[in-house]
Amino acid sequence: MRWFEIALVSLTLFTGLVWLLDKVVLAKRRAAREGLLDDGKEPVLVDYSKAFFPVLAVVLILRSFVAEPFRIPSNSMMPTLLTGDFILVNKFTYGLRLPITNQKVLAMGEPARGDVVVFRPPHHPEQDWIKRIIGLPGDKISYRDGRLTVNGAPIPYTPIGSYQGRGNGAEMTGAQELSEQIGEHVHRILLRTESPLLDQGEGDWVVPKGEYFVMGDNRDNSEDSRYWGFLPEQNLRGRAFLIWMNFDEGVDFSRIGNSIP
């Protein structure tokens, strides 16, 4: 959605400059000529700019520094997030960042293990992805036989049963559903032993300074740090915290307003 961000910033700057130019120069010229050469009415461009600039500015500030909406495009975060979920992302949890460049201008906090984050992956910098932070800088991560170990300590799991998917998530019906605890986060994950990615996703990693190790909750159906490497801190966009809408075979009201564990 970078194109939308660029368009929003461009329109805000353009309308703001037109409004400023009119206030400082053009309005005075119209007032001086009123009754002589014209009727003193504002040009259409100025009128529209003055009307839209405040709205665009408020949207830009809220979207860039407070909260931004995102739509989940895939099943990689099932069962926590489903395809079609619309979520809100806190944009100031990890520091204030400039729009478009994503440059941090004010540090306010650091990611914690278990946080669900939106980011721009290094190999697809024009896209926004969402995964869960598993490893912090300096952590030793191991993933084998569907089991995760962080710094030598196995992550605790509690079996829930066989997962029953619906809508776009029906393809995961029959997968093993478990409860997993990472740090203070208790959430559910899916494992499916027949997944073609399973044999490729095992290994041991040491997270470098300034980077993070991320994974999807749908462990055998997620393209994450196991395959493309570590997530640089400067690629973070924010922390997902709320599901505010879902469209999957109609509106699923049961998930609206749910916090994201």
Short mmCIF file of C-alpha atoms in Angstrom, two decimals:
data_model
loop_
_atom_site.label_atom_id
_atom_site.label_comp_id
_atom_site.label_asym_id
_atom_site.label_seq_id
_atom_site.Cartn_x
_atom_site.Cartn_y
_atom_site.Cartn_z
CA MET A 1 0.00 0.00 0.00
CA ARG A 2 2.99 2.34 -0.41
CA TRP A 3 1.27 3.91 -3.43
CA PHE A 4 -1.57 5.06 -1.16
CA GLU A 5 0.91 6.49 1.32
CA ILE A 6 2.72 8.39 -1.44
CA ALA A 7 -0.58 9.69 -2.85
CA LEU A 8 -1.79 10.78 0.60
CA VAL A 9 1.42 12.66 1.39
CA SER A 10 1.51 14.25 -2.06
CA LEU A 11 -2.10 15.44 -1.92
CA THR A 12 -1.68 16.77 1.61
CA LEU A 13 1.42 18.75 0.64
CA PHE A 14 -0.15 20.05 -2.58
CA THR A 15 -3.39 21.23 -1.00
CA GLY A 16 -1.48 22.68 1.95
CA LEU A 17 0.83 24.65 -0.34
CA VAL A 18 -2.09 25.96 -2.40
CA TRP A 19 -3.89 27.05 0.78
CA LEU A 20 -0.72 28.74 2.11
CA LEU A 21 -0.01 30.46 -1.20
CA ASP A 22 -3.55 31.78 -1.31
CA LYS A 23 -3.40 33.03 2.29
CA VAL A 24 -0.05 34.79 1.86
CA VAL A 25 -0.28 36.10 -1.73
CA LEU A 26 -3.34 35.34 -3.84
CA ALA A 27 -6.02 36.47 -1.37
CA LYS A 28 -4.40 39.89 -1.06
CA ARG A 29 -4.24 40.26 -4.83
CA ARG A 30 -7.91 39.35 -5.19
CA ALA A 31 -8.86 41.85 -2.50
CA ALA A 32 -6.91 44.60 -4.29
CA ARG A 33 -8.58 43.89 -7.63
CA GLU A 34 -12.07 43.30 -6.26
CA GLY A 35 -14.60 45.47 -8.07
CA LEU A 36 -12.10 46.34 -10.80
CA LEU A 37 -11.09 43.26 -12.74
CA ASP A 38 -12.89 40.41 -10.94
CA ASP A 39 -15.49 39.65 -8.31
CA GLY A 40 -13.00 38.49 -5.67
CA LYS A 41 -14.20 34.88 -5.68
CA GLU A 42 -11.71 32.14 -4.86
CA PRO A 43 -10.49 29.97 -7.75
CA VAL A 44 -11.90 26.46 -7.77
CA LEU A 45 -8.47 24.94 -7.01
CA VAL A 46 -8.07 27.15 -3.94
CA ASP A 47 -11.60 26.39 -2.77
CA TYR A 48 -11.08 22.63 -3.01
CA SER A 49 -7.63 22.82 -1.42
CA LYS A 50 -8.94 24.74 1.60
CA ALA A 51 -11.75 22.20 1.99
CA PHE A 52 -9.65 19.04 1.66
CA PHE A 53 -6.35 20.03 3.31
CA PRO A 54 -7.58 19.75 6.94
CA VAL A 55 -9.16 16.35 6.26
CA LEU A 56 -6.08 15.02 4.46
CA ALA A 57 -3.77 16.36 7.17
CA VAL A 58 -5.75 14.68 9.95
CA VAL A 59 -5.85 11.36 8.06
CA LEU A 60 -2.11 11.55 7.37
CA ILE A 61 -1.27 12.26 11.02
CA LEU A 62 -3.53 9.51 12.37
CA ARG A 63 -2.38 6.95 9.79
CA SER A 64 1.32 7.76 10.14
CA PHE A 65 1.69 8.28 13.88
CA VAL A 66 -1.33 6.79 15.69
CA ALA A 67 -3.00 3.77 14.03
CA GLU A 68 -3.19 2.37 10.52
CA PRO A 69 -5.64 -0.19 9.08
CA PHE A 70 -4.38 -3.29 7.29
CA ARG A 71 -6.11 -6.24 5.64
CA ILE A 72 -4.81 -9.79 6.14
CA PRO A 73 -4.09 -11.22 2.65
CA SER A 74 -3.25 -14.85 3.47
CA ASN A 75 -3.66 -17.74 5.92
CA SER A 76 -0.11 -17.55 7.32
CA MET A 77 -1.27 -16.20 10.72
CA MET A 78 -4.13 -18.66 11.27
CA PRO A 79 -5.80 -19.26 13.63
CA THR A 80 -4.96 -15.90 15.27
CA LEU A 81 -5.80 -13.95 12.11
CA LEU A 82 -7.85 -15.10 9.15
CA THR A 83 -7.76 -14.08 5.51
CA GLY A 84 -10.04 -11.06 5.19
CA ASP A 85 -9.49 -9.72 8.70
CA PHE A 86 -9.13 -5.96 8.87
CA ILE A 87 -6.81 -5.02 11.71
CA LEU A 88 -5.52 -1.87 13.37
CA VAL A 89 -1.79 -1.37 13.83
CA ASN A 90 -0.34 0.80 16.58
CA LYS A 91 2.14 3.13 14.83
CA PHE A 92 3.86 4.61 17.90
CA THR A 93 4.59 1.53 20.05
CA TYR A 94 8.06 1.11 18.53
CA GLY A 95 8.68 4.79 17.86
CA LEU A 96 7.38 7.50 15.52
CA ARG A 97 8.37 7.03 11.89
CA LEU A 98 8.07 9.27 8.85
CA PRO A 99 5.61 8.23 6.14
CA ILE A 100 7.00 6.70 2.90
CA THR A 101 10.62 6.42 4.13
CA ASN A 102 9.67 4.72 7.45
CA GLN A 103 12.60 6.55 9.07
CA LYS A 104 12.35 6.55 12.88
CA VAL A 105 12.37 10.06 14.31
CA LEU A 106 11.48 9.30 17.93
CA ALA A 107 12.22 6.08 19.84
CA MET A 108 9.41 5.05 22.20
CA GLY A 109 9.75 1.30 22.77
CA GLU A 110 11.11 -1.99 21.52
CA PRO A 111 9.37 -5.13 20.23
CA ALA A 112 8.83 -7.99 22.65
CA ARG A 113 8.77 -11.72 21.99
CA GLY A 114 5.31 -12.73 20.88
CA ASP A 115 4.29 -9.35 19.43
CA VAL A 116 2.37 -9.52 16.16
CA VAL A 117 3.98 -6.95 13.87
CA VAL A 118 3.43 -5.46 10.44
CA PHE A 119 6.62 -4.87 8.46
CA ARG A 120 8.13 -4.58 5.00
CA PRO A 121 10.17 -7.71 4.25
CA PRO A 122 13.67 -7.10 2.89
CA HIS A 123 12.97 -9.04 -0.30
CA HIS A 124 9.59 -7.34 -0.95
CA PRO A 125 10.07 -3.75 0.30
CA GLU A 126 6.91 -2.52 -1.46
CA GLN A 127 4.65 -4.93 0.45
CA ASP A 128 3.33 -5.03 4.02
CA TRP A 129 3.53 -8.43 5.75
CA ILE A 130 2.43 -9.57 9.20
CA LYS A 131 4.09 -12.18 11.45
CA ARG A 132 4.87 -12.84 15.10
CA ILE A 133 8.22 -11.91 16.64
CA ILE A 134 9.90 -15.05 17.95
CA GLY A 135 13.49 -13.97 18.40
CA LEU A 136 15.04 -10.73 19.64
CA PRO A 137 18.60 -9.55 18.89
CA GLY A 138 21.06 -12.04 20.33
CA ASP A 139 18.50 -14.87 20.75
CA LYS A 140 19.29 -18.43 19.69
CA ILE A 141 16.33 -19.96 17.85
CA SER A 142 15.81 -23.61 16.99
CA TYR A 143 12.87 -25.15 15.13
CA ARG A 144 12.73 -28.91 14.63
CA ASP A 145 9.91 -31.44 14.34
CA GLY A 146 7.35 -28.66 14.71
CA ARG A 147 8.75 -27.56 18.05
CA LEU A 148 10.30 -24.19 18.85
CA THR A 149 13.19 -23.51 21.23
CA VAL A 150 14.37 -20.05 22.29
CA ASN A 151 17.75 -19.71 24.02
CA GLY A 152 17.77 -23.40 24.84
CA ALA A 153 14.33 -23.37 26.50
CA PRO A 154 11.54 -25.28 24.71
CA ILE A 155 8.43 -23.17 24.18
CA PRO A 156 5.50 -24.74 26.12
CA TYR A 157 2.62 -26.16 24.08
CA THR A 158 -0.85 -27.36 25.08
CA PRO A 159 -2.76 -29.51 22.55
CA ILE A 160 -6.26 -28.24 21.74
CA GLY A 161 -7.41 -30.69 19.08
CA SER A 162 -8.13 -30.90 15.38
CA TYR A 163 -8.73 -27.52 13.75
CA GLN A 164 -12.01 -26.91 11.94
CA GLY A 165 -11.55 -24.19 9.34
CA ARG A 166 -14.22 -22.29 7.47
CA GLY A 167 -14.36 -19.86 4.59
CA ASN A 168 -10.88 -19.14 3.24
CA GLY A 169 -9.43 -21.09 6.16
CA ALA A 170 -11.17 -24.36 5.29
CA GLU A 171 -7.96 -25.64 3.70
CA MET A 172 -6.47 -25.97 7.19
CA THR A 173 -9.24 -28.26 8.49
CA GLY A 174 -7.66 -31.25 10.19
CA ALA A 175 -4.47 -29.46 11.20
CA GLN A 176 -3.26 -29.87 14.77
CA GLU A 177 -4.22 -26.86 16.90
CA LEU A 178 -2.09 -26.02 19.93
CA SER A 179 -1.78 -23.26 22.50
CA GLU A 180 1.70 -21.72 22.62
CA GLN A 181 3.22 -19.28 25.09
CA ILE A 182 6.02 -16.94 24.05
CA GLY A 183 6.92 -14.43 26.73
CA GLU A 184 3.63 -13.00 28.03
CA HIS A 185 1.74 -13.92 24.87
CA VAL A 186 -0.49 -17.00 24.87
CA HIS A 187 -1.85 -17.74 21.42
CA ARG A 188 -2.87 -20.60 19.18
CA ILE A 189 -0.84 -22.13 16.35
CA LEU A 190 -1.46 -24.71 13.63
CA LEU A 191 0.79 -27.61 12.63
CA ARG A 192 0.30 -29.80 9.59
CA THR A 193 2.82 -32.56 9.09
CA GLU A 194 2.02 -33.10 5.40
CA SER A 195 2.94 -29.51 4.50
CA PRO A 196 5.52 -29.24 1.68
CA LEU A 197 7.31 -26.45 3.61
CA LEU A 198 7.91 -28.55 6.72
CA ASP A 199 11.24 -30.07 5.68
CA GLN A 200 12.57 -26.66 4.58
CA GLY A 201 11.68 -24.81 7.76
CA GLU A 202 13.93 -26.54 10.25
CA GLY A 203 17.21 -25.19 11.54
CA ASP A 204 19.10 -23.15 14.10
CA TRP A 205 19.61 -19.39 13.99
CA VAL A 206 21.31 -16.65 16.03
CA VAL A 207 19.52 -13.30 15.65
CA PRO A 208 21.93 -10.46 14.76
CA LYS A 209 21.95 -7.07 16.49
CA GLY A 210 19.24 -4.73 15.20
CA GLU A 211 17.20 -7.55 13.63
CA TYR A 212 14.38 -9.94 14.57
CA PHE A 213 13.27 -13.48 13.83
CA VAL A 214 9.60 -13.70 12.81
CA MET A 215 7.26 -16.63 12.13
CA GLY A 216 3.62 -17.12 11.21
CA ASP A 217 1.23 -18.87 13.60
CA ASN A 218 0.26 -21.22 10.77
CA ARG A 219 3.70 -22.76 11.11
CA ASP A 220 3.67 -25.04 8.07
CA ASN A 221 2.05 -22.50 5.74
CA SER A 222 4.09 -19.36 6.35
CA GLU A 223 6.93 -17.76 4.43
CA ASP A 224 8.94 -16.22 7.25
CA SER A 225 12.43 -15.84 8.73
CA ARG A 226 13.07 -19.55 8.34
CA TYR A 227 13.20 -19.02 4.57
CA TRP A 228 14.22 -15.41 3.83
CA GLY A 229 16.25 -14.43 6.89
CA PHE A 230 16.01 -11.81 9.62
CA LEU A 231 13.81 -8.74 9.82
CA PRO A 232 15.74 -5.44 10.16
CA GLU A 233 14.42 -3.10 12.85
CA GLN A 234 14.05 -0.26 10.34
CA ASN A 235 11.50 -2.32 8.37
CA LEU A 236 9.00 -2.46 11.24
CA ARG A 237 5.72 -0.62 10.66
CA GLY A 238 3.94 -1.20 13.97
CA ARG A 239 2.24 -3.67 16.31
CA ALA A 240 -1.13 -5.22 15.42
CA PHE A 241 -3.58 -4.93 18.31
CA LEU A 242 -7.21 -5.13 17.15
CA ILE A 243 -9.49 -6.85 14.62
CA TRP A 244 -12.07 -4.26 13.59
CA MET A 245 -13.76 -6.04 10.66
CA ASN A 246 -13.80 -9.36 8.84
CA PHE A 247 -15.14 -10.23 5.42
CA ASP A 248 -15.24 -13.94 4.77
CA GLU A 249 -18.47 -15.19 3.23
CA GLY A 250 -20.16 -12.08 4.64
CA VAL A 251 -19.37 -10.15 7.80
CA ASP A 252 -18.15 -12.23 10.74
CA PHE A 253 -19.38 -10.20 13.70
CA SER A 254 -18.03 -12.71 16.23
CA ARG A 255 -14.43 -11.58 15.61
CA ILE A 256 -15.01 -7.81 15.42
CA GLY A 257 -13.38 -6.00 18.33
CA ASN A 258 -11.13 -8.92 19.27
CA SER A 259 -7.68 -7.99 20.57
CA ILE A 260 -4.72 -9.76 18.97
CA PRO A 261 -2.82 -11.95 21.44
#
